[in-house]
Amino acid sequence: MIKIKYGTSIMLMLMILLGGSMGWTAPLPAVGGVLPDLSPNFSLPKPNDGVVIIEIFSMYCPYCQKEAPNVNKLYDKIQASPNLKSKIRLVGIGVGNSAYEVDIFRKKYNVRFPLYSDGDFKIHQKLGEPRTPYFIGVKINPDGSHRIFYSKLGEFGDVDAFLAAMVRLSGIK
Amino acid sequence: MKIKKTSFDAIMLSFGGVLLALFLAQPVFALSDAYKDNIYNPGVLKPIDSKVKVKVGQRAPDFTLPAIAGGKIALSQYRGKKNVVLSFVPAAWTPVCSDQWPGYNIVRDMFDAHDAILLGITVDNIPTLFSWTNQMGKLWFPVLSDFYPHGKVAQQYGILRTDGVAERALFIIDKKGIIRYIDVHDINQRPPLEGIITALENLK
């Protein structure tokens, strides 16, 4: 019979903790759920009773490069709508990209919406290490809480259809 | 089976240590959806597994290698005409490498501004490089195969790892053929773009 005393118990607890962490990847953002705390690297904009669309991208990702003009069109459509302009915010997070690299992407594609650098992959890891590009739609409730209503890998395709889906799925008027 | 407590604790400690090491060594990389599920992840590798044989200030060893676009390219053909950035990456169809050259592909203007050409090199063969780089879009720079004799150029520069792949390494060679910058990078991480651009700026 083996007596398990303090030293061994502590080691077992450590092993359980580490075992749970080893090779463990955070889940991708789930529709109906909430985003993990991404501070201090990123804080979610909170348009009152509005929507935030987050693009997870990398300047090194060919599909993100190809999608950039389409995402700009989405931004322009939102800005051109007097109703949606104040309700929908679009942001991008450059995973594994330094601030310098994010700035290269911004200039190359003339991106007008805010882009954030996630040079150390901290945000990427918290979001379940999605491949890129990845789009997340978040509804901000009047009380400041939020709910994910869209979470999908890959290009979004037709801009009008995607924008209509954002409005419909989020329930904004 | 009876195990002495001291032995049991020692086993637990060793096992915990291994788990801790593995936990701390988790790879971090982002991957474009361009490659779908076709990327092989070798896990975390020894950061550097070779000893560089060249140094800044010396003449760069010349080489001639086949290019995926056809024909052969010699380093010496740029002598007196272009600064040359050599970007060795370890292997096609692996995580970090796959998201490295596509970034260089959108900054041709920055290379042009410094009168520089980029040469991408791996030890893979031409058909593999062809298939892999096709996922990146149309590349503006030549991609060269250091496949046969295997890794000969990587060996010349002292960046052939013991498992036969190249290091993730950058060499900048000026128009006189002199090596002006060397970055043999941790194989598990992509070198930031600003390193290359700053080095090119310093050529003036």
XYZ file of C-alpha atoms in Angstrom:
377
model
C 0.000 0.000 0.000
C 1.395 3.337 -0.954
C 0.849 6.247 1.333
C 0.330 9.413 -0.571
C 1.621 12.311 1.462
C 1.933 16.020 0.788
C 4.801 15.960 -1.698
C 3.202 13.331 -3.859
C -0.227 14.927 -3.582
C 1.116 18.257 -4.756
C 2.861 16.549 -7.644
C -0.313 14.716 -8.610
C -2.276 17.966 -8.574
C 0.405 19.634 -10.678
C 0.309 16.737 -13.110
C -3.461 16.943 -13.439
C -3.235 20.677 -14.068
C -0.413 20.341 -16.553
C -1.903 17.264 -18.155
C -5.037 19.244 -18.767
C -3.023 22.027 -20.292
C -0.609 19.950 -22.336
C -1.751 19.724 -25.893
C -5.008 21.329 -24.873
C -6.304 23.959 -27.201
C -8.948 26.451 -26.181
C -12.226 25.897 -28.023
C -13.093 28.045 -31.018
C -15.626 30.798 -30.255
C -19.026 29.091 -30.096
C -22.251 30.593 -31.402
C -24.416 31.392 -28.387
C -21.365 31.732 -26.151
C -19.176 34.646 -25.128
C -15.628 35.619 -26.036
C -12.882 34.816 -23.540
C -11.225 37.736 -21.803
C -8.736 39.015 -24.387
C -7.331 41.821 -22.241
C -4.866 43.415 -22.119
C -4.148 42.726 -25.803
C -7.622 43.515 -27.075
C -10.787 44.982 -25.641
C -14.083 44.466 -27.375
C -15.647 47.674 -28.719
C -19.126 48.108 -27.284
C -21.456 49.875 -29.661
C -24.706 50.233 -27.698
C -27.064 47.451 -28.747
C -24.809 46.915 -31.751
C -22.533 44.400 -33.385
C -18.792 43.835 -33.640
C -17.411 41.792 -36.523
C -13.906 40.518 -35.801
C -11.651 39.253 -38.571
C -8.795 37.034 -37.438
C -6.148 37.423 -40.114
C -2.421 37.357 -40.840
C -0.454 39.392 -43.355
C 1.295 36.112 -44.187
C -1.973 34.349 -45.098
C -2.719 34.181 -48.845
C -6.470 33.867 -48.332
C -6.496 36.908 -46.005
C -4.658 38.884 -48.681
C -7.199 37.774 -51.283
C -10.105 38.560 -48.959
C -8.844 42.037 -47.962
C -10.619 43.945 -50.788
C -13.842 42.109 -49.971
C -13.589 43.015 -46.284
C -12.965 46.635 -47.295
C -16.158 46.499 -49.373
C -18.013 45.254 -46.313
C -16.659 48.171 -44.300
C -17.667 50.638 -47.015
C -21.199 49.194 -47.157
C -21.538 49.570 -43.396
C -20.210 53.134 -43.479
C -22.551 54.010 -46.339
C -25.605 52.916 -44.373
C -26.878 55.648 -42.013
C -28.564 52.958 -39.939
C -25.715 50.427 -39.719
C -22.841 52.885 -39.453
C -23.366 53.487 -35.739
C -24.347 49.910 -34.965
C -21.700 47.726 -36.603
C -17.983 47.928 -35.886
C -15.436 45.997 -37.891
C -12.034 45.158 -36.411
C -9.153 42.906 -37.436
C -6.648 41.030 -35.298
C -3.359 40.100 -36.977
C -2.328 36.857 -35.300
C 1.396 36.320 -35.058
C 1.889 39.697 -36.719
C 4.004 42.428 -35.173
C 2.632 45.967 -35.156
C 4.976 46.631 -38.101
C 3.523 43.718 -40.063
C -0.061 44.733 -39.287
C 0.783 48.210 -40.544
C 2.165 46.727 -43.776
C -1.144 44.917 -44.283
C -3.118 48.086 -43.492
C -1.178 50.148 -46.029
C -1.042 47.444 -48.699
C -4.812 46.981 -48.750
C -5.818 50.477 -47.598
C -7.702 49.085 -44.624
C -9.796 51.800 -42.973
C -11.055 49.910 -39.928
C -8.969 49.254 -36.794
C -6.402 46.470 -36.928
C -4.710 45.068 -33.840
C -1.438 43.204 -33.492
C -1.302 39.841 -31.741
C 2.431 39.345 -32.194
C 2.813 36.783 -29.417
C -0.250 34.703 -30.411
C -1.879 35.297 -27.001
C -5.249 36.235 -28.512
C -4.945 33.500 -31.119
C -4.463 30.885 -28.425
C -7.381 32.152 -26.339
C -9.618 31.956 -29.409
C -8.782 28.314 -30.074
C -6.051 28.908 -32.686
C -8.349 29.336 -35.675
C -6.961 29.109 -39.185
C -7.157 32.348 -41.104
C -9.192 34.221 -42.152
C -11.788 33.602 -39.448
C -14.805 35.790 -38.779
C -16.595 36.227 -35.474
C -19.853 38.167 -35.083
C -20.587 39.480 -31.600
C -23.826 41.140 -30.480
C -23.359 43.744 -27.759
C -26.370 43.900 -25.460
C -27.672 47.166 -23.945
C -26.323 46.117 -20.533
C -22.797 45.717 -21.966
C -22.826 41.920 -22.010
C -22.345 40.163 -25.338
C -23.190 37.011 -27.289
C -21.427 35.377 -30.226
C -23.857 34.904 -33.097
C -21.415 33.968 -35.883
C -18.133 32.055 -35.859
C -16.770 30.700 -39.089
C -13.549 29.882 -40.926
C -12.853 31.125 -44.422
C -13.845 33.900 -46.772
C -17.399 35.148 -46.350
C -18.215 35.403 -50.071
C -20.867 37.822 -51.259
C -20.669 41.075 -49.273
C -24.374 41.936 -49.397
C -25.411 38.429 -48.368
C -22.899 38.429 -45.521
C -23.992 41.846 -44.255
C -27.639 40.788 -44.430
C -26.738 37.651 -42.445
C -24.967 39.752 -39.808
C -28.085 41.895 -39.373
C -30.442 38.923 -39.336
C -28.395 36.693 -37.019
C -27.615 39.467 -34.543
C -31.194 40.723 -34.431
C -30.232 44.385 -34.735
C -32.874 46.609 -36.272
C 3.218 -4.815 -6.605
C 4.944 -2.914 -3.849
C 6.745 0.262 -4.739
C 8.847 2.201 -2.266
C 7.403 5.660 -1.630
C 10.701 7.384 -2.400
C 10.859 5.664 -5.783
C 7.244 6.523 -6.470
C 7.878 10.191 -5.670
C 10.932 10.196 -7.913
C 8.894 8.752 -10.776
C 6.147 11.300 -10.175
C 8.661 14.145 -10.129
C 10.311 12.979 -13.339
C 6.981 12.497 -15.065
C 5.801 15.907 -13.889
C 9.015 17.455 -15.168
C 8.540 15.909 -18.595
C 4.941 17.148 -18.681
C 6.081 20.620 -17.678
C 8.732 20.668 -20.400
C 6.227 19.547 -23.011
C 3.689 22.090 -21.811
C 6.151 24.954 -21.976
C 7.259 23.873 -25.437
C 3.904 23.980 -27.190
C 4.283 25.356 -30.710
C 2.659 28.655 -31.551
C 1.812 29.488 -35.124
C -1.078 30.674 -37.206
C -2.028 28.887 -40.369
C -3.788 30.119 -43.448
C -6.852 28.213 -44.552
C -5.191 28.174 -47.987
C -3.499 24.904 -47.051
C -6.665 23.235 -45.677
C -5.681 20.084 -43.770
C -2.510 19.414 -45.756
C 0.061 20.742 -43.330
C 2.213 18.297 -41.404
C 3.065 19.546 -37.941
C 6.434 18.236 -36.736
C 5.900 19.780 -33.285
C 8.514 21.786 -31.476
C 12.028 21.285 -32.822
C 15.455 22.117 -31.505
C 15.691 25.865 -32.263
C 18.998 25.641 -34.166
C 20.667 22.378 -35.136
C 23.688 23.357 -37.204
C 26.703 25.616 -37.104
C 26.771 28.475 -39.576
C 29.913 28.436 -41.744
C 29.809 31.941 -43.170
C 30.007 35.327 -41.560
C 29.106 38.920 -42.217
C 31.778 40.655 -44.300
C 32.854 37.582 -46.232
C 32.088 36.820 -49.872
C 28.956 34.688 -50.165
C 29.617 31.186 -51.518
C 28.272 31.045 -55.049
C 25.748 28.412 -56.051
C 23.519 27.415 -58.932
C 20.152 25.813 -58.242
C 17.110 24.798 -60.296
C 14.065 27.053 -59.999
C 10.431 25.929 -59.994
C 9.775 28.305 -62.889
C 12.300 26.322 -64.941
C 15.972 26.814 -65.642
C 18.666 27.486 -63.118
C 19.602 30.516 -61.094
C 23.112 31.357 -59.930
C 23.790 33.743 -57.077
C 26.584 35.289 -59.132
C 24.156 36.451 -61.834
C 23.044 39.248 -59.492
C 26.592 40.479 -58.831
C 26.780 44.191 -59.569
C 23.037 44.306 -60.293
C 20.929 43.450 -57.245
C 21.173 42.978 -53.523
C 20.062 39.434 -52.740
C 17.983 38.155 -49.822
C 18.270 34.394 -49.387
C 15.348 32.967 -47.437
C 15.963 29.350 -46.490
C 12.953 27.635 -44.937
C 13.064 24.103 -43.524
C 10.430 22.228 -45.477
C 7.385 22.494 -47.685
C 3.979 21.682 -46.163
C 4.989 22.548 -42.602
C 3.342 25.164 -40.367
C 5.639 28.154 -39.995
C 7.213 27.869 -43.458
C 3.814 27.901 -45.151
C 3.019 31.294 -43.663
C 6.341 32.988 -44.366
C 6.868 33.574 -48.093
C 3.242 34.710 -48.700
C 4.035 37.710 -46.478
C 7.102 38.546 -48.555
C 4.900 38.214 -51.611
C 2.940 41.392 -50.778
C 5.990 43.575 -50.151
C 7.765 43.388 -53.506
C 7.787 47.189 -53.524
C 9.881 47.194 -50.350
C 12.424 44.862 -51.924
C 12.388 46.925 -55.127
C 12.942 50.102 -53.114
C 16.208 48.594 -51.892
C 17.154 47.169 -55.267
C 16.863 43.666 -53.853
C 15.761 40.297 -55.175
C 14.473 37.555 -52.913
C 15.436 33.926 -53.480
C 13.387 31.343 -51.578
C 15.194 28.049 -50.997
C 14.331 24.712 -49.416
C 15.797 21.224 -49.678
C 12.553 19.903 -51.192
C 12.401 18.741 -54.787
C 10.863 20.799 -57.596
C 7.502 18.948 -57.830
C 6.903 19.340 -54.092
C 7.870 23.006 -54.163
C 5.641 23.544 -57.190
C 2.568 22.076 -55.465
C 3.232 23.834 -52.183
C 3.954 27.314 -53.525
C 0.883 27.103 -55.791
C -1.185 27.491 -52.603
C 0.507 30.829 -51.919
C -0.743 32.630 -55.017
C 1.611 33.834 -57.731
C 5.015 34.514 -56.196
C 7.068 37.348 -57.651
C 10.404 35.862 -56.564
C 12.222 32.707 -57.651
C 11.926 29.583 -55.531
C 14.926 27.283 -55.734
C 15.382 23.622 -54.926
C 18.448 22.554 -52.931
C 17.343 18.948 -53.220
C 20.179 17.223 -55.047
C 22.944 16.820 -54.105
C 20.862 17.015 -50.995
C 21.145 20.329 -49.159
C 24.482 21.154 -50.790
C 23.986 24.910 -50.583
C 22.565 24.745 -47.059
C 25.649 22.713 -46.163
C 27.934 25.330 -47.792
C 26.368 28.037 -45.639
C 26.378 25.795 -42.550
C 22.627 25.662 -42.047
C 21.823 22.026 -42.866
C 20.279 20.443 -39.788
C 21.120 16.935 -38.685
C 17.765 15.633 -39.955
C 18.484 16.935 -43.482
C 16.279 20.030 -43.570
C 17.587 23.578 -43.658
C 17.392 26.077 -40.854
C 14.966 28.964 -41.086
C 17.666 31.403 -42.140
C 18.075 34.724 -43.875
C 21.212 35.975 -45.586
C 21.484 39.382 -47.217
C 24.191 39.739 -49.829
C 25.045 43.091 -51.338
C 25.756 43.848 -54.987
C 29.454 43.179 -54.438
C 28.616 39.643 -53.323
C 29.457 40.327 -49.678
C 27.309 38.907 -46.878
C 25.901 41.845 -44.909
C 23.291 40.195 -42.675
C 22.722 36.742 -41.212
C 19.725 35.587 -39.183
C 19.714 31.877 -38.419
C 16.383 31.972 -36.683
C 14.705 29.667 -34.198
C 13.167 27.125 -36.591
C 9.902 27.229 -34.644
C 9.316 30.927 -35.241
C 8.943 33.192 -38.233
C 11.459 36.043 -38.328
C 9.621 39.379 -38.242
C 9.580 41.236 -41.530
C 11.072 44.349 -39.995
C 14.367 42.483 -39.505
C 14.814 42.089 -43.266
C 13.660 45.598 -44.109
C 15.929 47.208 -41.509
C 18.871 45.173 -42.805
C 18.105 46.278 -46.372
C 17.957 49.893 -45.223
C 21.364 49.457 -43.638
C 22.919 48.438 -46.957
C 23.033 52.051 -48.071
